[in-house]
mmCIF file of C-alpha atoms in Angstrom:
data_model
loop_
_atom_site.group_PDB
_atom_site.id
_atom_site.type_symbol
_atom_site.label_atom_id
_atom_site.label_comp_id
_atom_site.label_asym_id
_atom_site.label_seq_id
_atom_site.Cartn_x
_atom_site.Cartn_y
_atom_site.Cartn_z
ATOM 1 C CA UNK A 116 8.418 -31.861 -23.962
ATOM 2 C CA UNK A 117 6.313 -32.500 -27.220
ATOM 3 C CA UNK A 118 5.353 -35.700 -27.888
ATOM 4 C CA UNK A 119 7.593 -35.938 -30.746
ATOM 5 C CA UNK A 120 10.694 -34.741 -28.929
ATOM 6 C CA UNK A 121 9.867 -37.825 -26.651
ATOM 7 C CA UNK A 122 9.277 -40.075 -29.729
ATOM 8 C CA UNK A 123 12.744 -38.807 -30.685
ATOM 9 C CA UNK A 124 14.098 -39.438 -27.379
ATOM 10 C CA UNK A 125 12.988 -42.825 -27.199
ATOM 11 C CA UNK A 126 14.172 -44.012 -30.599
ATOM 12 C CA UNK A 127 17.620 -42.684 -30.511
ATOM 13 C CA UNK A 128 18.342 -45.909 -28.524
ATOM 14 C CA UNK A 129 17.250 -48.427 -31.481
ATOM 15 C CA UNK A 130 18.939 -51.304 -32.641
ATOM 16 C CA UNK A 131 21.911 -51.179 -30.451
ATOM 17 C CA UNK A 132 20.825 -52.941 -27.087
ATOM 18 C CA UNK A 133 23.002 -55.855 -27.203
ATOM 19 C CA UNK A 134 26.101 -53.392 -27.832
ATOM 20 C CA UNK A 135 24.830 -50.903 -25.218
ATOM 21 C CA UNK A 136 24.474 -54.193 -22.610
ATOM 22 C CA UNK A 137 27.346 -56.020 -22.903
ATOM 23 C CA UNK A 138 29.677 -53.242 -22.510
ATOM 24 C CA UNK A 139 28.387 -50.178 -20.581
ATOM 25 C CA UNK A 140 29.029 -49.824 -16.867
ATOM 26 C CA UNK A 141 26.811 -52.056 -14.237
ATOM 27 C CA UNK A 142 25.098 -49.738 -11.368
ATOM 28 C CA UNK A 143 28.356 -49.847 -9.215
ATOM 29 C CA UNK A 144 27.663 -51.102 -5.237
ATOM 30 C CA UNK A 145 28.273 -47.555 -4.339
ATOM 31 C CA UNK A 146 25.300 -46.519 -5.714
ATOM 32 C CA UNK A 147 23.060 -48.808 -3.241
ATOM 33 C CA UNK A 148 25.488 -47.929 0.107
ATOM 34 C CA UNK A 149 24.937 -44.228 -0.745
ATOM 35 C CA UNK A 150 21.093 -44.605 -1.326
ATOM 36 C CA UNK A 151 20.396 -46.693 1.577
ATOM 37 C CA UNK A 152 22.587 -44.491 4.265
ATOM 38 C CA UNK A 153 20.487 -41.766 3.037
ATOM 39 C CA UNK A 154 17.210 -43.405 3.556
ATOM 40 C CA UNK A 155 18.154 -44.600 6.890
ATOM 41 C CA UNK A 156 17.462 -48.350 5.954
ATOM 42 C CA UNK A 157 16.950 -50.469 2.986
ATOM 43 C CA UNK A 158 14.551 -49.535 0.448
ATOM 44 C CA UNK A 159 11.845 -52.072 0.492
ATOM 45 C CA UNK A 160 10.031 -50.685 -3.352
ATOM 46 C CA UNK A 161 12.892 -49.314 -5.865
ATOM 47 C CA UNK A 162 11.448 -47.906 -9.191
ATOM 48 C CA UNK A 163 14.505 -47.511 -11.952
ATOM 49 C CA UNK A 164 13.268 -45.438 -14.469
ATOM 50 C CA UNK A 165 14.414 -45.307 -17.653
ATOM 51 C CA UNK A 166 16.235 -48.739 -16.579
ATOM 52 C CA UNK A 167 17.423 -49.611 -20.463
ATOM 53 C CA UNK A 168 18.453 -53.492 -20.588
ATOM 54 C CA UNK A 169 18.295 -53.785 -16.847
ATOM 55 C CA UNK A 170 21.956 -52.835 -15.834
ATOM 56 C CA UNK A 171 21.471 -50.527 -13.185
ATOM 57 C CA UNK A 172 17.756 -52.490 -11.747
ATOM 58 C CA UNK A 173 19.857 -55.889 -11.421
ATOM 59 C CA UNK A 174 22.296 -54.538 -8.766
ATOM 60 C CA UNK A 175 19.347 -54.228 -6.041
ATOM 61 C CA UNK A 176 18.078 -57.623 -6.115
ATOM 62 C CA UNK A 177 19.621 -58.460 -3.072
ATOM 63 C CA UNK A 178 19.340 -55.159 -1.174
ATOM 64 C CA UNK A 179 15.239 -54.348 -2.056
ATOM 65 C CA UNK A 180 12.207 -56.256 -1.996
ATOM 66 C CA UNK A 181 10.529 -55.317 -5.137
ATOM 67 C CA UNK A 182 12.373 -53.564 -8.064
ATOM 68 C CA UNK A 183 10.185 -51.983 -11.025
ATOM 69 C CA UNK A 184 12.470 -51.023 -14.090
ATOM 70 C CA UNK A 185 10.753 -49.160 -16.227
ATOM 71 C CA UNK A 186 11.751 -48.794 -19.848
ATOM 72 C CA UNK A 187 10.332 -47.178 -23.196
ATOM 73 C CA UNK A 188 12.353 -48.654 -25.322
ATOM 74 C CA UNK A 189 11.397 -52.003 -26.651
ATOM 75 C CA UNK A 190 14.564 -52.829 -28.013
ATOM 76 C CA UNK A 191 16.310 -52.015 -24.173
ATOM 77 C CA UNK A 192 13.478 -53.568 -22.489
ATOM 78 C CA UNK A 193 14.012 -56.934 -24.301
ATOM 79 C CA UNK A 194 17.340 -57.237 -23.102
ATOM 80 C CA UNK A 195 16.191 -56.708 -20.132
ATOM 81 C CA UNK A 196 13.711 -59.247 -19.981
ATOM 82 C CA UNK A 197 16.233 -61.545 -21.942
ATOM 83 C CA UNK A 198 18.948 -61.209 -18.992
ATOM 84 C CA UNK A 199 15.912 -61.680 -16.429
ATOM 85 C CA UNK A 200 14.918 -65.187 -17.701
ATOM 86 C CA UNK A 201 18.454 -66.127 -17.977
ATOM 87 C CA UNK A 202 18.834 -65.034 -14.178
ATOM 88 C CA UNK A 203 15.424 -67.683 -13.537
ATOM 89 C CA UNK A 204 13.294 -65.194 -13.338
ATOM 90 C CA UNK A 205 13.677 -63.651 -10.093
ATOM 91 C CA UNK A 206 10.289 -62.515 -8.827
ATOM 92 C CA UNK A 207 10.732 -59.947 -6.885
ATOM 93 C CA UNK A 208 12.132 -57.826 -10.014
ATOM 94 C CA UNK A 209 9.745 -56.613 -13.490
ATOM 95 C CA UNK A 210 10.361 -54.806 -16.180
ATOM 96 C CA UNK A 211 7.158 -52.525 -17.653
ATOM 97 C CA UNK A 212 6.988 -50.555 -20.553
ATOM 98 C CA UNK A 213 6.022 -46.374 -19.443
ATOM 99 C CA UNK A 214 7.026 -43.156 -19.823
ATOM 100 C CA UNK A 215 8.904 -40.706 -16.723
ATOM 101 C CA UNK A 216 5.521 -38.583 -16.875
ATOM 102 C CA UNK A 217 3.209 -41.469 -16.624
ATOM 103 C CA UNK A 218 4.458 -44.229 -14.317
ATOM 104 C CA UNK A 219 2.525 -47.252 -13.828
ATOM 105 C CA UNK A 220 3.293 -46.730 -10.122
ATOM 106 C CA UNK A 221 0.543 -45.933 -7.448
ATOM 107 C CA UNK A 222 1.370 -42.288 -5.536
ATOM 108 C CA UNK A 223 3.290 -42.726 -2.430
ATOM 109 C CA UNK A 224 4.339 -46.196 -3.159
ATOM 110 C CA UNK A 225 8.328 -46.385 -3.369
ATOM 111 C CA UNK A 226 11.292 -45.383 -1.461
ATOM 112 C CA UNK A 227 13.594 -45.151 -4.469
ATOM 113 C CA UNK A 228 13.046 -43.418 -7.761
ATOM 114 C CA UNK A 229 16.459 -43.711 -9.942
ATOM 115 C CA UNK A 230 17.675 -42.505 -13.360
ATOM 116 C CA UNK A 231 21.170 -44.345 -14.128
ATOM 117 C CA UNK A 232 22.615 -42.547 -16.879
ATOM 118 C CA UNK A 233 18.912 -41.528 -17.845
ATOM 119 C CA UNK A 234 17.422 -38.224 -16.238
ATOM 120 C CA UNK A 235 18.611 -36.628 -19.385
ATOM 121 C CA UNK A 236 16.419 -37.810 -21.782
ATOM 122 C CA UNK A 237 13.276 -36.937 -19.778
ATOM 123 C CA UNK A 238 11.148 -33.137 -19.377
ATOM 124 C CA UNK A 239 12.618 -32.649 -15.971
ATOM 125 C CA UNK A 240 9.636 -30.435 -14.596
ATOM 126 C CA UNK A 241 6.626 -32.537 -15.576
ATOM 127 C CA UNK A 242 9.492 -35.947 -14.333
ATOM 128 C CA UNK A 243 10.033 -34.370 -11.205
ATOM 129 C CA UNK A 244 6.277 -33.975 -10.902
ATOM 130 C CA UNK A 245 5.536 -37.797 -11.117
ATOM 131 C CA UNK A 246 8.321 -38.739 -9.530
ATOM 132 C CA UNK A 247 7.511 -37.152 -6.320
ATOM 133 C CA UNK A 248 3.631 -38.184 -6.325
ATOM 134 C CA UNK A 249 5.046 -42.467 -6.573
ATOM 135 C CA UNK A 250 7.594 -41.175 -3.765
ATOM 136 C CA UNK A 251 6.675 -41.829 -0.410
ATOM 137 C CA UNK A 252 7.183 -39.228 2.050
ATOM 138 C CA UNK A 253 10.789 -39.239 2.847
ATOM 139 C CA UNK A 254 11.605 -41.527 -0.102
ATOM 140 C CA UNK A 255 14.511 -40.219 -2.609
ATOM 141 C CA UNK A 256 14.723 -39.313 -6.029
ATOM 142 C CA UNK A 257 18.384 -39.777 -7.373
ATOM 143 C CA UNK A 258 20.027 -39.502 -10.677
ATOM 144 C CA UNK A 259 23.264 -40.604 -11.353
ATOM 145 C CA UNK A 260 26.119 -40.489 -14.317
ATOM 146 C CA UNK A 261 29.652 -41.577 -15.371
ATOM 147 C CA UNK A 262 31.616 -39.348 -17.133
ATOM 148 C CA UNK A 263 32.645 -40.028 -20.553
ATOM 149 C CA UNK A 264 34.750 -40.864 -21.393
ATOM 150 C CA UNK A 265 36.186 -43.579 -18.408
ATOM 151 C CA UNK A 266 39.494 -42.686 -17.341
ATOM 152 C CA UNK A 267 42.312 -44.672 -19.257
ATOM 153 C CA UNK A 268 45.440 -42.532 -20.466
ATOM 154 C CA UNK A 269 44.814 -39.252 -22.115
ATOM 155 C CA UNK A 270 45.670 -40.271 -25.470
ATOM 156 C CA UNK A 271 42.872 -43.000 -25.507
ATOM 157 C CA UNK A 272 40.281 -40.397 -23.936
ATOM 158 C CA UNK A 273 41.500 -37.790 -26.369
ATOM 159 C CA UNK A 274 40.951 -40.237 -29.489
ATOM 160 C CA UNK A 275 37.391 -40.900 -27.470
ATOM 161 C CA UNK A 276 36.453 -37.450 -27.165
ATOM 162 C CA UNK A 277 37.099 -37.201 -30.966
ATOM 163 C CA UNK A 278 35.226 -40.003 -32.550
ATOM 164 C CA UNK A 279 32.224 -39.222 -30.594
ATOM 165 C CA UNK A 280 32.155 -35.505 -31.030
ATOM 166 C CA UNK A 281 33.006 -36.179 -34.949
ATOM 167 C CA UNK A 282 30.120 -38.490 -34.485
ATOM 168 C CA UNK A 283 27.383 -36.038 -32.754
ATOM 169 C CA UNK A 284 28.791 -33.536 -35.815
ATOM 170 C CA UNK A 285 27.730 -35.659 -38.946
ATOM 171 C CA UNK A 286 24.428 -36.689 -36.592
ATOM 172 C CA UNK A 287 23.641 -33.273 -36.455
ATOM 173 C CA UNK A 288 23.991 -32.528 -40.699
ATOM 174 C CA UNK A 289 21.946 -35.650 -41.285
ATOM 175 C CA UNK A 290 19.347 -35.655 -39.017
ATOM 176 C CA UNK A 291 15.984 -34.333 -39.809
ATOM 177 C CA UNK A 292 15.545 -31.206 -37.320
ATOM 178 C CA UNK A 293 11.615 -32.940 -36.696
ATOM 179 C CA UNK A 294 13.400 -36.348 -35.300
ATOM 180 C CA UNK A 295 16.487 -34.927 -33.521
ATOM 181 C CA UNK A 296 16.718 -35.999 -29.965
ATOM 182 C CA UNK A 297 16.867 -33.854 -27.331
ATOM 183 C CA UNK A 298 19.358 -34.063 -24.303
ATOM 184 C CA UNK A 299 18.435 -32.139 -21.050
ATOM 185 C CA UNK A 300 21.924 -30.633 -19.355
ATOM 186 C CA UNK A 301 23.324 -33.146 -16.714
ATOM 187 C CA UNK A 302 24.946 -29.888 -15.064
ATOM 188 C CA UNK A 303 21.668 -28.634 -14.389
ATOM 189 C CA UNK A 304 20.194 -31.972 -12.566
ATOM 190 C CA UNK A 305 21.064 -30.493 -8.912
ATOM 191 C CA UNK A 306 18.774 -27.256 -9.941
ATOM 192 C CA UNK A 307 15.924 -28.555 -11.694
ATOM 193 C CA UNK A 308 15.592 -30.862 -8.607
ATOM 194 C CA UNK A 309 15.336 -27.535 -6.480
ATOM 195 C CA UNK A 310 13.556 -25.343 -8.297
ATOM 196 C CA UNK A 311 10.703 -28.232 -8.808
ATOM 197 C CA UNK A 312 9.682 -27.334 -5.112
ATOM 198 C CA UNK A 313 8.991 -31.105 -4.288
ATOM 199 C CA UNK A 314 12.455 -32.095 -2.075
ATOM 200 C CA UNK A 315 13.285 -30.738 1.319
ATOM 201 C CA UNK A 316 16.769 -32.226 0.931
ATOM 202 C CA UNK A 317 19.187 -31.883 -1.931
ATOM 203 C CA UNK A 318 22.670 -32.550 -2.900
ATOM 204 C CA UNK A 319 25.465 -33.834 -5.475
ATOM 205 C CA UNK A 320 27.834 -36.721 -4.383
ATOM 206 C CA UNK A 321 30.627 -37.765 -6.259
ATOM 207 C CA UNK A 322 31.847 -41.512 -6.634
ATOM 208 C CA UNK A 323 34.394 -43.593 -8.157
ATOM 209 C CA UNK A 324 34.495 -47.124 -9.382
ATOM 210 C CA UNK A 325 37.331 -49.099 -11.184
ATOM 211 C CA UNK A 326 36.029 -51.754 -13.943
ATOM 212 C CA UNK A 327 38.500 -54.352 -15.541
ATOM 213 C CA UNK A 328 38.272 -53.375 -19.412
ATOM 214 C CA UNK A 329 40.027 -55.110 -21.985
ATOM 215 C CA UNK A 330 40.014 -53.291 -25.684
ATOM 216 C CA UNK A 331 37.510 -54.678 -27.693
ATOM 217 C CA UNK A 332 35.656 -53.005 -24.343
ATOM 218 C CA UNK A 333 36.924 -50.210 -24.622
ATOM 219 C CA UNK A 334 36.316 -49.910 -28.244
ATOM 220 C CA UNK A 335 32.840 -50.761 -27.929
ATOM 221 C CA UNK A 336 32.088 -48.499 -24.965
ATOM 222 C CA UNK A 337 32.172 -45.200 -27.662
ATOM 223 C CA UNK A 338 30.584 -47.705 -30.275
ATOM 224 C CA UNK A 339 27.609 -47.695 -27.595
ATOM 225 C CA UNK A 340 27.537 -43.791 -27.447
ATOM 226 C CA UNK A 341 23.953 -42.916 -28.835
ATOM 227 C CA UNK A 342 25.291 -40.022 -31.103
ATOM 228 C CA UNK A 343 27.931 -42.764 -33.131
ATOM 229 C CA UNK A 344 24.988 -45.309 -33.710
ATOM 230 C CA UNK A 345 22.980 -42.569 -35.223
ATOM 231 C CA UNK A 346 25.086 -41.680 -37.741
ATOM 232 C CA UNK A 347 25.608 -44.847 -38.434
ATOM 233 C CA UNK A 348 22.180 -45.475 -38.959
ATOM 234 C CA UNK A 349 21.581 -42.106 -40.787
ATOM 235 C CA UNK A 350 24.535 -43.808 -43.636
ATOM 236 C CA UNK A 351 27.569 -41.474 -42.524
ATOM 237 C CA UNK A 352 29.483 -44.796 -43.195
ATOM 238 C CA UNK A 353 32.780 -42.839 -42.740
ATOM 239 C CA UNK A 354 31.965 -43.014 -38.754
ATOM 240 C CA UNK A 355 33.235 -47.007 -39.787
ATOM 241 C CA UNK A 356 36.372 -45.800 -40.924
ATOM 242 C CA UNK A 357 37.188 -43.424 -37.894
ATOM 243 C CA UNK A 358 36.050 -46.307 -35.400
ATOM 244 C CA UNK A 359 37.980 -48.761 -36.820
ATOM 245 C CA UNK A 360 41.071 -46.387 -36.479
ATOM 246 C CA UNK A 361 40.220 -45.199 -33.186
ATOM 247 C CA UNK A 362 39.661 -49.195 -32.689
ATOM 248 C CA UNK A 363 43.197 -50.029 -33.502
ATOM 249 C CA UNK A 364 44.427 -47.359 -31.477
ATOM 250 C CA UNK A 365 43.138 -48.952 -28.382
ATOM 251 C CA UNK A 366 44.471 -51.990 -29.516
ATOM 252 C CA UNK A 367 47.955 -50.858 -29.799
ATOM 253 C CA UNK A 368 47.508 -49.226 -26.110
ATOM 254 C CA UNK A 369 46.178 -52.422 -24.478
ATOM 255 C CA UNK A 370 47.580 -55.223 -26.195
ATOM 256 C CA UNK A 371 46.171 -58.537 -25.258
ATOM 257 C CA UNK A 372 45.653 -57.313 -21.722
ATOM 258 C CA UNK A 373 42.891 -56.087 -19.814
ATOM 259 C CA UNK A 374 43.657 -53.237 -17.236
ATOM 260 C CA UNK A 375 41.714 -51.154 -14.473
ATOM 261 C CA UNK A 376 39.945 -48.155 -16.104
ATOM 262 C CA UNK A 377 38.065 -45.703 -13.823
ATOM 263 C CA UNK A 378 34.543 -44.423 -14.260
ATOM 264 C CA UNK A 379 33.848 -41.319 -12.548
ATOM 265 C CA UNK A 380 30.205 -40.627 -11.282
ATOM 266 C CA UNK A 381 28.061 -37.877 -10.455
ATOM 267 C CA UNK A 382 25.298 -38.364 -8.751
ATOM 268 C CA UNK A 383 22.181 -35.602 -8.059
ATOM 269 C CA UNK A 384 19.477 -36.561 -5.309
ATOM 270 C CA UNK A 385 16.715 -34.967 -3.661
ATOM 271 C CA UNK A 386 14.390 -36.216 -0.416
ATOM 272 C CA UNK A 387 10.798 -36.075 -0.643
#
């Protein structure tokens, strides 16, 4: 990956941390049973790359000893550090700045190496490379992804589906082709794990975990999608229009109520 591609990468995710923190998806507990039965134990070192405001490094401050999340983004990693002090500071969690190809990790040094909703954004090749020299032997690499949209009704999803793709499609006529980010295919996290070489073990499990949502939630959850804010940001100010009807829609379908939705996870893993 070029260093501009990664500039791009890493810049896509600008000015909407708050948004993206308040309403995406917490790592779900499922996520540290899986992890740990395949280690055998609990992981004393867990490195969360690519850890954005902290959502998915929080959830293993009971279950690990020392939790590095590991963050590019300024704008991510203050929210990060903002939700830390408000949780006093817990020392056996940090947040650093680095990139997946340079870690500020010493080799053979963790257990865990994660990507929540992440591995996408990063050179998988060269990030499979680093990831297995922090790894100690037998430690796991793991990457891990809801689908989008969550599961609600399929007229909500359907006016989800729309607003984003309409988003990504005005992106895409804006953006200079020299800033565009790049996206790495999810469907192809299994394979680039095994054709790196590096893991004797890999495999895909699937997961499920119900959230209570209510619809300004809901709403904000495709407000948070990367591809909306950067049209927005690029001036396609008719992305306001469409959200604010897809925005009412939700309204209508929830009422004052906040219901169950369903977020559906993938997630890709390979053993050092």
């Amino acid at each position: 990956m070029s260093q501009q591609v990664s500039r791009n990468n890493i810049d896509r995710f600008n000015g909407f941390s708050e948004l993206y923190d308040q309403n995406r998806p917490k790592a779900p507990d499922e996520v540290i049973r899986i992890l740990s039965m395949v280690l055998g134990r609990s992981p004393e070192i867990v490195a969360d790359v690519g850890c954005g405001t902290g959502l998915s490094s929080f959830a293993w401050l009971n279950h690990a000893k020392q939790i590095i999340g590991i963050e590019p983004n300024d704008d991510m990693r203050a929210v990060a550090m903002n939700r830390w002090r408000e949780s006093n500071c817990p020392a056996q969690l940090q947040f650093v700045k680095g990139l997946s190809t340079e870690l500020p990790l010493e080799p053979s040094s963790v257990d865990l190496v994660t990507c929540s909703q992440s591995f996408h954004w990063m050179d998988p090749q060269p990030t499979l490379q680093e990831f297995a020299r922090v790894l100690r032997p037998g430690g796991i690499f793991a990457a891990y992804d809801c689908d989008w949209p969550p599961a609600a009704s399929p007229e909500l999803e359907q006016a989800y589906i729309q607003l984003v793709d309409f988003a990504e499609k005005r992106a895409s006529e804006l953006i200079d082709n020299d800033k565009e980010a790049y996206k790495w295919p999810k469907d192809q996290h299994l394979q680039q794990i095994r054709k790196s070489g590096l893991f004797h073990y890999s495999r895909e499990i699937l997961f499920h975990h119900w959230e209570s949502c209510d619809a300004d939630r809901y709403a904000n959850l495709a407000l948070s999608q990367g591809g909306l804010q950067t049209a927005l940001k690029l001036g396609a100010n008719e992305i306001l229009s469409a959200a604010e009807q897809f925005r009412e829609q939700v309204n209508q379908a929830f009422g004052a109520e906040a219901r169950n939705i369903l977020f559906c996870y993938r997630m890709r893993l390979g053993v050092k």
